Amino acid sequence: TIKIIHDASISRDDDSVIIPENKNITIDLNGYNIVSSNEDTIINDGELKIIDSTSHVDSEGNIIEGIFINSTNSILKNNGKATIENGIYKLTLGGKTNEKCKLINNTGELIINNGTFNTNGKYSIVIFNTIGTVTINNGTFENSETYSDCIYNETGTININGGKIKSADYAINNNGNGIINIKNGSIENKIYNNSQGIINISDGVINGQLENHSNGTINISGGQYKYNNNRQIVNNKSGDINITGGKFDVNGTFIYNN
């Protein structure tokens, strides 16, 4: 276990912290703050756990935890297995149209049991998953600027079992032929299936539009849905939307099939 014992700064020119294969490392934020300006602050090729052993709720209900801030791109690039138990993680810089900045970049196995994760720049992504597997059991995920995604998936699998996901733009963007399973949690703003992928929703509270943009599939078997504008569910091109359950609060057109 590596326990942080004071606030720390990592400069743009500092090397990434690399965890090699066959290594098992725990990083304890221990209530302190890490401010980084280099890209891919931690590269994990082994097994990593990030915790804050001092995490607690104060008398006013605020969560008090260590904060890990990156002002460039990617606090964690995970190619192995990573588990985040708690802590606060922030990306303060946005990217460009074709080069979005990512708070966490995953190609391996990522498990998030709790924590607060947010970006506040345009063209940014909170969780970027390419070929890996992401399991979200709890936590708060938020971006506050447009042209950004909270949860972005390409060809991997994302399982959402709980937590709060809130976006100024795309809450969930399934951009390739990957699979996203939403089994619980709160999601605010658009759920977007952009290609040949599959989104399965069996429970949760969704406040936003669902759009099947191409020839993918959205399966809805449960959950509560609300959208204050027209066209709550949009099916474009040759995609499929299958609804076998759920409770829908409709304001205007329920399903728009284009």
Short mmCIF file of C-alpha atoms in Angstrom, two decimals:
data_model
loop_
_atom_site.label_atom_id
_atom_site.label_comp_id
_atom_site.label_asym_id
_atom_site.label_seq_id
_atom_site.Cartn_x
_atom_site.Cartn_y
_atom_site.Cartn_z
CA THR A 1 0.00 0.00 0.00
CA ILE A 2 1.18 3.50 -0.87
CA LYS A 3 -0.29 6.00 1.60
CA ILE A 4 -0.22 9.69 0.69
CA ILE A 5 1.03 11.66 3.72
CA HIS A 6 0.75 15.24 2.41
CA ASP A 7 -0.64 17.20 -0.52
CA ALA A 8 1.39 16.62 -3.69
CA SER A 9 1.91 18.21 -7.11
CA ILE A 10 2.99 16.46 -10.31
CA SER A 11 4.38 18.65 -13.09
CA ARG A 12 3.79 18.35 -16.82
CA ASP A 13 7.34 17.05 -17.33
CA ASP A 14 7.14 14.31 -14.70
CA ASP A 15 6.91 10.70 -15.86
CA SER A 16 3.76 8.66 -15.40
CA VAL A 17 3.55 6.29 -12.45
CA ILE A 18 3.61 2.86 -14.09
CA ILE A 19 2.27 -0.24 -12.36
CA PRO A 20 3.69 -3.25 -14.27
CA GLU A 21 2.04 -6.58 -14.92
CA ASN A 22 1.94 -9.03 -11.98
CA LYS A 23 2.07 -6.17 -9.46
CA ASN A 24 -0.74 -5.51 -6.96
CA ILE A 25 -0.74 -1.95 -5.60
CA THR A 26 -3.12 -0.01 -3.34
CA ILE A 27 -2.97 3.79 -3.28
CA ASP A 28 -4.54 5.43 -0.21
CA LEU A 29 -5.32 9.12 -0.75
CA ASN A 30 -5.54 9.39 3.04
CA GLY A 31 -7.50 12.65 2.88
CA TYR A 32 -4.84 14.55 0.91
CA ASN A 33 -4.93 16.15 -2.52
CA ILE A 34 -2.91 15.36 -5.64
CA VAL A 35 -2.72 17.98 -8.38
CA SER A 36 -1.26 16.74 -11.65
CA SER A 37 -0.53 18.44 -14.97
CA ASN A 38 1.00 15.51 -16.84
CA GLU A 39 -0.81 13.17 -19.20
CA ASP A 40 -1.72 9.66 -17.97
CA THR A 41 -0.66 10.32 -14.39
CA ILE A 42 -1.03 6.61 -13.54
CA ILE A 43 -0.66 3.83 -16.12
CA ASN A 44 -1.84 0.52 -14.73
CA ASP A 45 -0.81 -2.73 -16.40
CA GLY A 46 -1.21 -4.79 -13.22
CA GLU A 47 -3.77 -4.68 -10.41
CA LEU A 48 -4.55 -1.34 -8.76
CA LYS A 49 -6.89 -0.25 -5.99
CA ILE A 50 -7.46 3.41 -5.07
CA ILE A 51 -9.03 4.17 -1.69
CA ASP A 52 -9.35 6.95 0.85
CA SER A 53 -9.20 5.42 4.29
CA THR A 54 -10.23 8.75 5.89
CA SER A 55 -13.44 9.13 3.87
CA HIS A 56 -16.30 10.40 6.02
CA VAL A 57 -19.39 12.59 6.03
CA ASP A 58 -19.23 15.78 8.12
CA SER A 59 -21.99 17.20 10.30
CA GLU A 60 -23.46 19.10 7.31
CA GLY A 61 -23.66 16.02 5.13
CA ASN A 62 -20.63 16.78 2.97
CA ILE A 63 -18.38 13.93 1.84
CA ILE A 64 -14.81 14.62 2.97
CA GLU A 65 -12.24 12.78 0.86
CA GLY A 66 -8.91 13.28 -0.85
CA ILE A 67 -9.03 14.95 -4.27
CA PHE A 68 -7.10 13.84 -7.37
CA ILE A 69 -7.05 16.63 -9.98
CA ASN A 70 -5.58 16.57 -13.48
CA SER A 71 -5.33 19.70 -15.63
CA THR A 72 -4.15 17.96 -18.83
CA ASN A 73 -5.51 14.52 -19.74
CA SER A 74 -6.20 11.28 -17.84
CA ILE A 75 -5.65 10.65 -14.18
CA LEU A 76 -5.68 6.91 -14.90
CA LYS A 77 -4.97 4.88 -18.01
CA ASN A 78 -6.02 1.37 -17.07
CA ASN A 79 -4.84 -1.59 -19.12
CA GLY A 80 -5.05 -4.11 -16.25
CA LYS A 81 -7.52 -4.36 -13.38
CA ALA A 82 -8.38 -1.25 -11.37
CA THR A 83 -10.82 -0.80 -8.50
CA ILE A 84 -11.78 2.63 -7.18
CA GLU A 85 -13.44 2.51 -3.76
CA ASN A 86 -13.95 6.24 -3.13
CA GLY A 87 -12.27 9.64 -3.50
CA ILE A 88 -12.87 12.73 -5.63
CA TYR A 89 -11.47 12.87 -9.18
CA LYS A 90 -11.50 15.93 -11.42
CA LEU A 91 -10.37 16.92 -14.91
CA THR A 92 -10.18 20.70 -15.30
CA LEU A 93 -9.24 21.01 -19.00
CA GLY A 94 -11.30 20.40 -22.10
CA GLY A 95 -10.09 19.03 -25.40
CA LYS A 96 -10.76 19.56 -29.10
CA THR A 97 -13.45 18.35 -31.51
CA ASN A 98 -11.51 15.26 -32.59
CA GLU A 99 -9.31 14.96 -29.52
CA LYS A 100 -11.37 14.84 -26.37
CA CYS A 101 -9.71 14.79 -22.95
CA LYS A 102 -10.51 11.84 -20.68
CA LEU A 103 -10.60 11.68 -16.91
CA ILE A 104 -10.23 7.87 -16.91
CA ASN A 105 -9.15 5.90 -19.99
CA ASN A 106 -9.92 2.18 -19.79
CA THR A 107 -8.93 -0.78 -21.94
CA GLY A 108 -8.87 -3.33 -19.11
CA GLU A 109 -11.21 -4.12 -16.22
CA LEU A 110 -12.41 -1.13 -14.21
CA ILE A 111 -14.64 -1.42 -11.12
CA ILE A 112 -16.00 1.72 -9.44
CA ASN A 113 -17.66 1.13 -6.08
CA ASN A 114 -18.03 4.79 -5.12
CA GLY A 115 -16.47 8.22 -5.54
CA THR A 116 -17.07 11.54 -7.28
CA PHE A 117 -15.89 11.98 -10.87
CA ASN A 118 -16.27 15.14 -12.91
CA THR A 119 -14.96 17.14 -15.84
CA ASN A 120 -15.64 20.82 -16.45
CA GLY A 121 -14.22 21.53 -19.90
CA LYS A 122 -15.76 21.22 -23.37
CA TYR A 123 -14.87 18.11 -25.41
CA SER A 124 -14.18 15.99 -22.36
CA ILE A 125 -15.13 12.50 -21.20
CA VAL A 126 -15.46 11.26 -17.63
CA ILE A 127 -15.14 7.49 -18.29
CA PHE A 128 -13.72 6.49 -21.69
CA ASN A 129 -13.94 2.76 -22.41
CA THR A 130 -12.61 1.24 -25.62
CA ILE A 131 -12.27 -2.57 -25.50
CA GLY A 132 -12.47 -3.07 -21.75
CA THR A 133 -15.13 -3.79 -19.15
CA VAL A 134 -16.44 -1.16 -16.72
CA THR A 135 -18.66 -1.91 -13.73
CA ILE A 136 -20.20 1.04 -11.89
CA ASN A 137 -21.80 0.09 -8.57
CA ASN A 138 -22.16 3.58 -7.12
CA GLY A 139 -20.71 7.07 -7.36
CA THR A 140 -21.42 10.46 -8.91
CA PHE A 141 -20.36 11.19 -12.50
CA GLU A 142 -20.83 14.63 -14.00
CA ASN A 143 -19.67 16.92 -16.78
CA SER A 144 -20.76 20.52 -16.89
CA GLU A 145 -19.90 21.60 -20.46
CA THR A 146 -21.34 20.85 -23.90
CA TYR A 147 -19.78 18.52 -26.50
CA SER A 148 -18.89 16.17 -23.67
CA ASP A 149 -19.77 12.67 -22.50
CA CYS A 150 -20.06 11.21 -19.02
CA ILE A 151 -19.86 7.53 -19.99
CA TYR A 152 -18.39 6.71 -23.42
CA ASN A 153 -18.10 3.21 -24.85
CA GLU A 154 -16.69 1.86 -28.11
CA THR A 155 -16.46 -1.94 -28.41
CA GLY A 156 -16.33 -2.85 -24.71
CA THR A 157 -18.97 -3.59 -22.08
CA ILE A 158 -20.26 -1.22 -19.39
CA ASN A 159 -22.46 -2.40 -16.49
CA ILE A 160 -24.23 0.33 -14.52
CA ASN A 161 -25.65 -1.05 -11.27
CA GLY A 162 -26.12 2.26 -9.46
CA GLY A 163 -24.84 5.80 -9.05
CA LYS A 164 -25.75 9.21 -10.42
CA ILE A 165 -24.79 10.20 -13.96
CA LYS A 166 -25.44 13.79 -15.02
CA SER A 167 -24.29 15.49 -18.20
CA ALA A 168 -24.62 18.84 -19.93
CA ASP A 169 -24.72 16.84 -23.16
CA TYR A 170 -24.42 13.04 -23.48
CA ALA A 171 -24.88 11.14 -20.24
CA ILE A 172 -24.18 7.85 -22.03
CA ASN A 173 -22.69 7.50 -25.51
CA ASN A 174 -22.41 4.00 -26.96
CA ASN A 175 -20.39 4.95 -30.01
CA GLY A 176 -19.33 1.57 -31.45
CA ASN A 177 -20.64 -1.98 -31.33
CA GLY A 178 -20.24 -2.33 -27.59
CA ILE A 179 -22.81 -3.26 -24.95
CA ILE A 180 -24.15 -1.11 -22.11
CA ASN A 181 -26.30 -2.69 -19.39
CA ILE A 182 -28.20 -0.24 -17.17
CA LYS A 183 -29.59 -2.10 -14.16
CA ASN A 184 -30.10 0.80 -11.74
CA GLY A 185 -29.02 4.34 -10.96
CA SER A 186 -30.02 7.86 -11.91
CA ILE A 187 -29.22 9.22 -15.37
CA GLU A 188 -29.81 12.81 -16.43
CA ASN A 189 -29.66 13.87 -20.10
CA LYS A 190 -29.26 11.94 -23.34
CA ILE A 191 -28.63 8.21 -23.73
CA TYR A 192 -27.20 7.81 -27.24
CA ASN A 193 -26.66 4.60 -29.20
CA ASN A 194 -24.64 5.84 -32.15
CA SER A 195 -23.72 2.75 -34.14
CA GLN A 196 -24.30 -1.03 -34.05
CA GLY A 197 -24.13 -1.44 -30.28
CA ILE A 198 -26.70 -2.65 -27.77
CA ILE A 199 -28.11 -0.80 -24.76
CA ASN A 200 -30.14 -2.86 -22.27
CA ILE A 201 -32.13 -0.97 -19.60
CA SER A 202 -33.84 -3.02 -16.90
CA ASP A 203 -34.17 -0.42 -14.11
CA GLY A 204 -33.16 3.06 -13.01
CA VAL A 205 -34.44 6.62 -13.24
CA ILE A 206 -33.75 8.28 -16.59
CA ASN A 207 -34.46 11.96 -17.09
CA GLY A 208 -33.58 12.57 -20.72
CA GLN A 209 -33.96 11.47 -24.31
CA LEU A 210 -33.08 8.02 -25.63
CA GLU A 211 -31.82 7.97 -29.20
CA ASN A 212 -30.99 4.99 -31.38
CA HIS A 213 -29.10 6.83 -34.10
CA SER A 214 -28.00 4.08 -36.47
CA ASN A 215 -28.68 0.33 -36.77
CA GLY A 216 -28.09 -0.66 -33.15
CA THR A 217 -30.58 -1.95 -30.58
CA ILE A 218 -32.08 -0.51 -27.39
CA ASN A 219 -33.96 -2.96 -25.13
CA ILE A 220 -36.13 -1.47 -22.36
CA SER A 221 -37.60 -3.89 -19.82
CA GLY A 222 -38.00 -1.59 -16.79
CA GLY A 223 -37.14 1.75 -15.24
CA GLN A 224 -38.73 5.18 -14.87
CA TYR A 225 -38.44 7.68 -17.72
CA LYS A 226 -39.09 11.41 -17.97
CA TYR A 227 -38.26 13.91 -20.71
CA ASN A 228 -39.61 17.45 -20.67
CA ASN A 229 -39.27 18.05 -24.40
CA ASN A 230 -40.75 16.40 -27.49
CA ARG A 231 -39.67 12.98 -28.83
CA GLN A 232 -38.81 11.05 -25.69
CA ILE A 233 -37.52 8.08 -27.70
CA VAL A 234 -35.99 8.51 -31.15
CA ASN A 235 -35.25 5.64 -33.55
CA ASN A 236 -33.32 6.66 -36.68
CA LYS A 237 -32.38 4.68 -39.77
CA SER A 238 -32.64 0.87 -39.37
CA GLY A 239 -32.22 0.41 -35.64
CA ASP A 240 -34.48 -1.53 -33.28
CA ILE A 241 -36.08 -0.39 -30.03
CA ASN A 242 -37.84 -3.07 -27.99
CA ILE A 243 -40.00 -1.98 -25.03
CA THR A 244 -41.38 -4.66 -22.73
CA GLY A 245 -41.64 -2.68 -19.48
CA GLY A 246 -40.99 0.62 -17.78
CA LYS A 247 -42.94 3.67 -16.61
CA PHE A 248 -42.93 6.68 -18.96
CA ASP A 249 -43.87 10.27 -18.15
CA VAL A 250 -44.57 11.57 -21.67
CA ASN A 251 -44.58 15.22 -22.69
CA GLY A 252 -45.29 15.39 -26.41
CA THR A 253 -44.35 12.67 -28.90
CA PHE A 254 -43.47 9.42 -27.11
CA ILE A 255 -41.65 7.58 -29.91
CA TYR A 256 -40.35 9.19 -33.09
CA ASN A 257 -39.43 6.55 -35.69
CA ASN A 258 -37.53 8.13 -38.55
#
